[in-house]
CSV table of C-alpha atoms in Angstrom, one decimal:
chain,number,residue,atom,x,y,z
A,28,UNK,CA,91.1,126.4,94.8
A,29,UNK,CA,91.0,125.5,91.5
A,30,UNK,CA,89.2,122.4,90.2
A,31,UNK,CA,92.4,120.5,89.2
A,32,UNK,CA,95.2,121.4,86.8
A,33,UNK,CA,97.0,119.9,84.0
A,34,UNK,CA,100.5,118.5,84.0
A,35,UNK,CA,101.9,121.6,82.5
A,36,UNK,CA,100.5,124.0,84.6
A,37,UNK,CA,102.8,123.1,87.2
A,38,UNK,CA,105.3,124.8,88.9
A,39,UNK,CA,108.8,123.3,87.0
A,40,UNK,CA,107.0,121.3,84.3
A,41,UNK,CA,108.0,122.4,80.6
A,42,UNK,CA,108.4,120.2,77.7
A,43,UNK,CA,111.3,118.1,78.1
A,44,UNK,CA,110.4,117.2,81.4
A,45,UNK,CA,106.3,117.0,80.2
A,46,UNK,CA,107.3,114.2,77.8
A,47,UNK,CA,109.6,112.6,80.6
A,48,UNK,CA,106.4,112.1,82.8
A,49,UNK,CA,104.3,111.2,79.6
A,50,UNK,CA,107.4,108.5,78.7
A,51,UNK,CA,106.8,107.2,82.4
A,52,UNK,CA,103.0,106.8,82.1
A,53,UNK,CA,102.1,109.7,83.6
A,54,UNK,CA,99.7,111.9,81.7
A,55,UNK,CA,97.3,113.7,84.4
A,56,UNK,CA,97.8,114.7,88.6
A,57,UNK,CA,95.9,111.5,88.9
A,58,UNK,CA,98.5,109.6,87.3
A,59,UNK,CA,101.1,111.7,89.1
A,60,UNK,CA,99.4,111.2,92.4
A,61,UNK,CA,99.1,107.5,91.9
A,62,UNK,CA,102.9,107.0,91.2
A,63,UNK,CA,103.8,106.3,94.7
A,64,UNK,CA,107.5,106.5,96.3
A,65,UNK,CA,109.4,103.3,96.2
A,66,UNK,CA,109.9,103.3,99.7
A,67,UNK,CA,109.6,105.5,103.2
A,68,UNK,CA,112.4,106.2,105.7
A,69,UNK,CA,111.3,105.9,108.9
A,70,UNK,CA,113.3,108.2,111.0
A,71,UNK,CA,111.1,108.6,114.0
A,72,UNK,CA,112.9,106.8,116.2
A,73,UNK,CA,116.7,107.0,117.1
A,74,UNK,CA,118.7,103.3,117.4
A,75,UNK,CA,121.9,103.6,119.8
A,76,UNK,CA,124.8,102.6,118.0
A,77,UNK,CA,125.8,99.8,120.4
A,78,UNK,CA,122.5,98.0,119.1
A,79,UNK,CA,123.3,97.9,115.1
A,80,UNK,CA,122.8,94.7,113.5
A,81,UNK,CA,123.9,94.3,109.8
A,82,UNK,CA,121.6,94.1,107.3
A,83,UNK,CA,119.3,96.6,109.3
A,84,UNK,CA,118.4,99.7,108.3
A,85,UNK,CA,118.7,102.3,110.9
A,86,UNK,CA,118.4,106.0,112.2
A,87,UNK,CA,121.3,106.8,114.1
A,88,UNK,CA,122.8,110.3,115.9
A,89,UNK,CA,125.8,111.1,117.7
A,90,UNK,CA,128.7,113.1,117.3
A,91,UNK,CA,131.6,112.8,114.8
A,92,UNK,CA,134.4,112.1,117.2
A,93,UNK,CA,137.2,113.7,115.6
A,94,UNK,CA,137.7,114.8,111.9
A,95,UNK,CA,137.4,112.9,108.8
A,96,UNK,CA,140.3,111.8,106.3
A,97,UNK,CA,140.1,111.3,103.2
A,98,UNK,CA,141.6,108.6,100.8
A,99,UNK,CA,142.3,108.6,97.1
A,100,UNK,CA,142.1,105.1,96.0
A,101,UNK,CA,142.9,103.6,92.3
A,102,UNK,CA,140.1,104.2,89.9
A,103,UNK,CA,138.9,107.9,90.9
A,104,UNK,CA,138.2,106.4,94.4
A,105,UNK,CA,137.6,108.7,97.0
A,106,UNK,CA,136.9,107.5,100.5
A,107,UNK,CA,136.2,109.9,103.4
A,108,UNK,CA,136.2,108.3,106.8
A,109,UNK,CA,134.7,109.6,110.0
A,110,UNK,CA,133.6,108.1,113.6
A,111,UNK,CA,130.3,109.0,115.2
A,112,UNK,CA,129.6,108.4,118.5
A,113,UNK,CA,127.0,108.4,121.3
A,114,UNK,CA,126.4,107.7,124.9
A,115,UNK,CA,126.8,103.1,123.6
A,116,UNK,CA,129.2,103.0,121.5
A,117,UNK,CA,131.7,104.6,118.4
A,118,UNK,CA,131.4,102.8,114.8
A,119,UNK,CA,132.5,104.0,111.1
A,120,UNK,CA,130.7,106.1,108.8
A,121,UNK,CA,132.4,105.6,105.6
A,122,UNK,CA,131.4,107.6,102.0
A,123,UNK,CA,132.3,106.6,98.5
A,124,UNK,CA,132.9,108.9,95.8
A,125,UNK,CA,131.3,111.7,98.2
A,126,UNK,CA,134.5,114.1,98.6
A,127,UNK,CA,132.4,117.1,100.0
A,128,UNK,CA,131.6,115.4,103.1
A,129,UNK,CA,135.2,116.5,104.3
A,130,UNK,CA,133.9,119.9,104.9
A,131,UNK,CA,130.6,119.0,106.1
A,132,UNK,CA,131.8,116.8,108.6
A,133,UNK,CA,133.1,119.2,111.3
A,134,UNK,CA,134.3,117.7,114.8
A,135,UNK,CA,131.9,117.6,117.5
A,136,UNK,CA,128.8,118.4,115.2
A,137,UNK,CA,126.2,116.0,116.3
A,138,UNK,CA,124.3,114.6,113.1
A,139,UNK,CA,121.6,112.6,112.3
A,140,UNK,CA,122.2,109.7,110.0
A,141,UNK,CA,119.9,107.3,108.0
A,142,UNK,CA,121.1,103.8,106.0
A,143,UNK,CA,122.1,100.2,106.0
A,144,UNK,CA,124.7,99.0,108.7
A,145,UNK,CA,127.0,96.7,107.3
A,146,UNK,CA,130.5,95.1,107.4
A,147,UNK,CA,133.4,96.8,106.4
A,148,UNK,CA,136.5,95.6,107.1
A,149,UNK,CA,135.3,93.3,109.8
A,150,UNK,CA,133.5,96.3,111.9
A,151,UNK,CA,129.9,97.0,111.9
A,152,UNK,CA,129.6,100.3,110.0
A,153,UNK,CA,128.0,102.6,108.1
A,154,UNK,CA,128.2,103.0,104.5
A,155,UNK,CA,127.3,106.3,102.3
A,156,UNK,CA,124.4,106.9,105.0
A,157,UNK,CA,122.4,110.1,103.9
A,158,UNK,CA,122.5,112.7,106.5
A,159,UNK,CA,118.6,113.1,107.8
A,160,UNK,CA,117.3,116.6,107.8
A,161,UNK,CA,114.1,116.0,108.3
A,162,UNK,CA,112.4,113.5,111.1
A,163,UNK,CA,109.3,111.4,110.3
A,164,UNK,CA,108.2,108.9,107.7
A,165,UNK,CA,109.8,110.3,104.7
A,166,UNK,CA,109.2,109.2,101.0
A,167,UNK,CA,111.8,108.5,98.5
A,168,UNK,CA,110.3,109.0,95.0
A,169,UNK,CA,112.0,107.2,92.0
A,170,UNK,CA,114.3,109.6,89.8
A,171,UNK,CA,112.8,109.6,86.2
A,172,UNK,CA,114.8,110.3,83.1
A,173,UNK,CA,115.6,114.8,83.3
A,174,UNK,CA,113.2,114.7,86.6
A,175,UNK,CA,115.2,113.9,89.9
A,176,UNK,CA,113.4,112.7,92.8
A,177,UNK,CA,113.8,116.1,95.1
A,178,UNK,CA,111.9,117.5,91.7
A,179,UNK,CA,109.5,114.7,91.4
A,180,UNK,CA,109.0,115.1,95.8
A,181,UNK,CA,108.2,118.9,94.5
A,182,UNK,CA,105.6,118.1,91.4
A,183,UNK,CA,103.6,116.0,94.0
A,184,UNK,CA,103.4,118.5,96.2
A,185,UNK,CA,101.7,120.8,93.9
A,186,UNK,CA,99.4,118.2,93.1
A,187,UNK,CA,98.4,116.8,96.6
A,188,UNK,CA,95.9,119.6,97.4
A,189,UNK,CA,93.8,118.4,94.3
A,190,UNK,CA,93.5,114.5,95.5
A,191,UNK,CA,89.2,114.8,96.7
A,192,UNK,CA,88.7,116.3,93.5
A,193,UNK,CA,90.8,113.7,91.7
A,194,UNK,CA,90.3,110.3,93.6
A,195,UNK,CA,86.4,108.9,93.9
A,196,UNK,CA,85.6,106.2,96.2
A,197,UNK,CA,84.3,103.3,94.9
A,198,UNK,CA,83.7,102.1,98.7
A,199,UNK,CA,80.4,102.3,100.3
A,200,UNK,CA,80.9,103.7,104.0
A,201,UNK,CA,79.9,100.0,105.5
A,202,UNK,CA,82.4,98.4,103.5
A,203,UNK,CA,85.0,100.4,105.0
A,204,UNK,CA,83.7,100.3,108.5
A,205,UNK,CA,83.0,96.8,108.3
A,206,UNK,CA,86.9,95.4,107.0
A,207,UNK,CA,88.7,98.6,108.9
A,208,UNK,CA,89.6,100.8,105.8
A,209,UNK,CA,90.7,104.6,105.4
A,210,UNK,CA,89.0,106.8,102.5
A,211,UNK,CA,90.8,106.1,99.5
A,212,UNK,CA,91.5,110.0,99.5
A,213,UNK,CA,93.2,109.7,102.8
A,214,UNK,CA,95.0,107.0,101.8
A,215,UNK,CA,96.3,108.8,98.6
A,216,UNK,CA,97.7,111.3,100.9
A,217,UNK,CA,99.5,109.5,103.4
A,218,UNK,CA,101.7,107.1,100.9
A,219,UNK,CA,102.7,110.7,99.9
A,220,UNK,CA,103.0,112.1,103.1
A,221,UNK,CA,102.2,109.6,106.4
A,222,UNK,CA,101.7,111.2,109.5
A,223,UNK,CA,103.4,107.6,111.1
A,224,UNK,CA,104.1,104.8,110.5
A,225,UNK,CA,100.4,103.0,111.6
A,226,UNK,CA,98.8,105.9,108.9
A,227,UNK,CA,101.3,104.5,106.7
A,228,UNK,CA,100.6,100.5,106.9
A,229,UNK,CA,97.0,101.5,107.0
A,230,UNK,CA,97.4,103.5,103.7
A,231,UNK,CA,99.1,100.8,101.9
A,232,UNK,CA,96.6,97.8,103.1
A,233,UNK,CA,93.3,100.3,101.9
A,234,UNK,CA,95.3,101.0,98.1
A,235,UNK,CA,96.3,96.5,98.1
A,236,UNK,CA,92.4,96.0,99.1
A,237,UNK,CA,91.7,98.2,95.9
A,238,UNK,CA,94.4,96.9,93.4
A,239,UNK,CA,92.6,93.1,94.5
A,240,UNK,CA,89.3,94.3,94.3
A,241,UNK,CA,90.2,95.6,90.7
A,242,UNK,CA,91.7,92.1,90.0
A,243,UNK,CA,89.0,89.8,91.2
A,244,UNK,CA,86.6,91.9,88.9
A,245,UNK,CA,89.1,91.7,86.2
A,246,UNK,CA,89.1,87.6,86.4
A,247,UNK,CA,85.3,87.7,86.9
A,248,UNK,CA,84.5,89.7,83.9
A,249,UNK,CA,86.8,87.1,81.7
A,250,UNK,CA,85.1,84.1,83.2
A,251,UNK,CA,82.0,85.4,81.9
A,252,UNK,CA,82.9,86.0,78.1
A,253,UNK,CA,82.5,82.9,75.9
A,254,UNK,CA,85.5,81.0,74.7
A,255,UNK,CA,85.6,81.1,71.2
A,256,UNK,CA,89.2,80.6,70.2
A,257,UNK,CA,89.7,77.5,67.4
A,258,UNK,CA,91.3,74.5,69.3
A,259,UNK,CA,94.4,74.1,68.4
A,260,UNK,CA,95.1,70.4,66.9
A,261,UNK,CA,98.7,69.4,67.9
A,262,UNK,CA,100.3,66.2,66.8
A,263,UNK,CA,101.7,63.4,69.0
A,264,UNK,CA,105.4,64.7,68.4
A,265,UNK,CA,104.8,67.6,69.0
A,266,UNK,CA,103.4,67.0,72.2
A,267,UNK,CA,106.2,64.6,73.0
A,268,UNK,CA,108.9,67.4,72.4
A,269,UNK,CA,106.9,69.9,74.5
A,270,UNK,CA,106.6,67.2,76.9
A,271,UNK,CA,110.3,66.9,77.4
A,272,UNK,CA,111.1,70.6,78.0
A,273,UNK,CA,109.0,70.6,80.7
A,274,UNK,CA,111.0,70.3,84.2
A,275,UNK,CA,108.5,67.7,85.6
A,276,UNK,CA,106.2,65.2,84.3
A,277,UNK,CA,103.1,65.7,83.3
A,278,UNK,CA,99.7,63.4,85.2
C-alpha cells in the first residue's frame, strides 16, 4: 500500500470538485478523514409499527398493503400515498415531491424503511422515509457544493485504508487503559464506519476526550503569555450607556 495519497489522486476528484473540498476546509485525506458524517442511522434493529411514537426516529418493515396513489396538488405538489403493514399494525407512508415511488412501490413487496414518525392528518405516519438498503449503523455525510454525499461516502472510502499512516496518537497506552479509550486510529474508523452502535458511542467519547484535551492546552498556553494589551480608559458615560444595554445589573 501506498504511504498516503493526495486529494487528487482519488478516484472521482478533478478540479471543480478539488476546489469544492479546498472551499470546505479540506486540503489532505487527513482533513477528509476528519470531516465526520453529521449523523448515523441506526438500522439494526426493527420497531413494529404498533409501537411508533412521534418525534421518534425509527426503522420499520412490512409490506405495502395495496398500491400507492398518487395526488397532484397546487404548486407542482406531488403526493404518493401508500400503507405498510406488519404482524401490529398498518400506518401511512406518505412522499412529497417523490413521483417515482409509484413504480417502486409494488403490492405485497415487503420493504424496509428508515425516518421520523409523525402526524399527518391526525394519524401517526411516516413522512418521505428513505427506503433502507443496507442494515447497520450507517453514516450520512453532509453534501458539499458539486460533491453529493453518496460521492463524498465514496472519497472516504478511498481514503480510510490510509488512517494508521495518517492519524498519530498522542495517548500513551496507560492513559487509554486507565480512562477506557479506543486508539484514536480505531476511533477514526468507526465514526466512518461503526461496527454497532457501542463502537460507535465509544468512537465519539475517545475524538470529544481529544477535542478537550486540545482545549484545555489551548486555555493553558494563553494563561501563561503575559498581558500586555494598553488598558483601555473609558469615561463615566460611557460606562453608564454600556451599563444600560446590559439585560441585568451589574455587582
Amino acid at each position: 500500500m501506498q504511504e498516503t495519497l493526495k486529494l487528487s489522486e482519488l478516484s472521482g476528484v478533478g478540479k471543480v470538485r478539488l476546489q469544492s473540498l479546498n472551499n470546505a476546509g479540506i486540503y489532505s485525506l487527513k482533513d477528509l478523514l476528519s470531516t465526520y458524517p453529521v449523523k448515523h442511522q441506526d438500522t439494526t434493529k426493527i420497531t413494529p409499527l404498533c409501537m411508533l411514537k412521534e418525534g421518534n426516529f425509527v426503522c420499520v418493515e412490512g409490506k405495502i398493503k395495496a398500491s400507492p396513489n398518487i395526488q397532484y396538488a397546487k404548486g407542482k405538489l406531488v403526493i404518493v400515498r401508500a400503507s405498510l403493514e406488519d404482524d401490529t399494525a398498518t400506518v401511512p407512508i406518505i412522499f412529497f415531491n417523490q413521483p417515482w415511488m409509484m413504480n417502486n412501490l409494488k403490492k405485497d413487496s415487503t420493504f424496509t424503511f428508515y425516518g421520523a414518525v409523525q402526524s399527518y392528518r391526525g394519524k401517526i405516519s411516516l413522512l418521505n422515509p428513505e427506503i433502507v438498503h443496507r442494515r447497520g449503523v450507517v453514516p450520512k455525510y453532509q453534501a458539499l457544493d458539486g460533491i453529493g454525499s453518496k460521492t463524498f461516502e465514496n472519497l472516504i472510502e478511498q481514503a480510510l485504508p490510509f488512517i494508521e499512516k495518517l492519524f498519530e496518537d498522542v495517548l500513551t497506552q496507560n492513559i487509554k487503559q486507565r480512562y477506557n479509550l479506543l486508539s484514536i486510529q480505531d476511533a477514526v474508523y468507526q465514526m466512518h464506519r461503526p461496527e454497532s452502535a457501542q463502537k460507535l458511542s465509544a468512537a465519539k467519547r475517545r475524538i470529544s476526550f481529544d477535542d478537550i484535551l486540545y482545549y484545555q492546552i489551548a486555555v493553558l498556553s494563553i494563561k501563561g503569555q503575559k498581558n500586555t494589551a494598553p488598558p483601555i480608559k473609558v469615561d463615566k458615560q460611557t460606562k453608564e450607556s454600556f451599563e444600560n444595554l446590559l439585560p441585568f445589573t451589574l455587582t
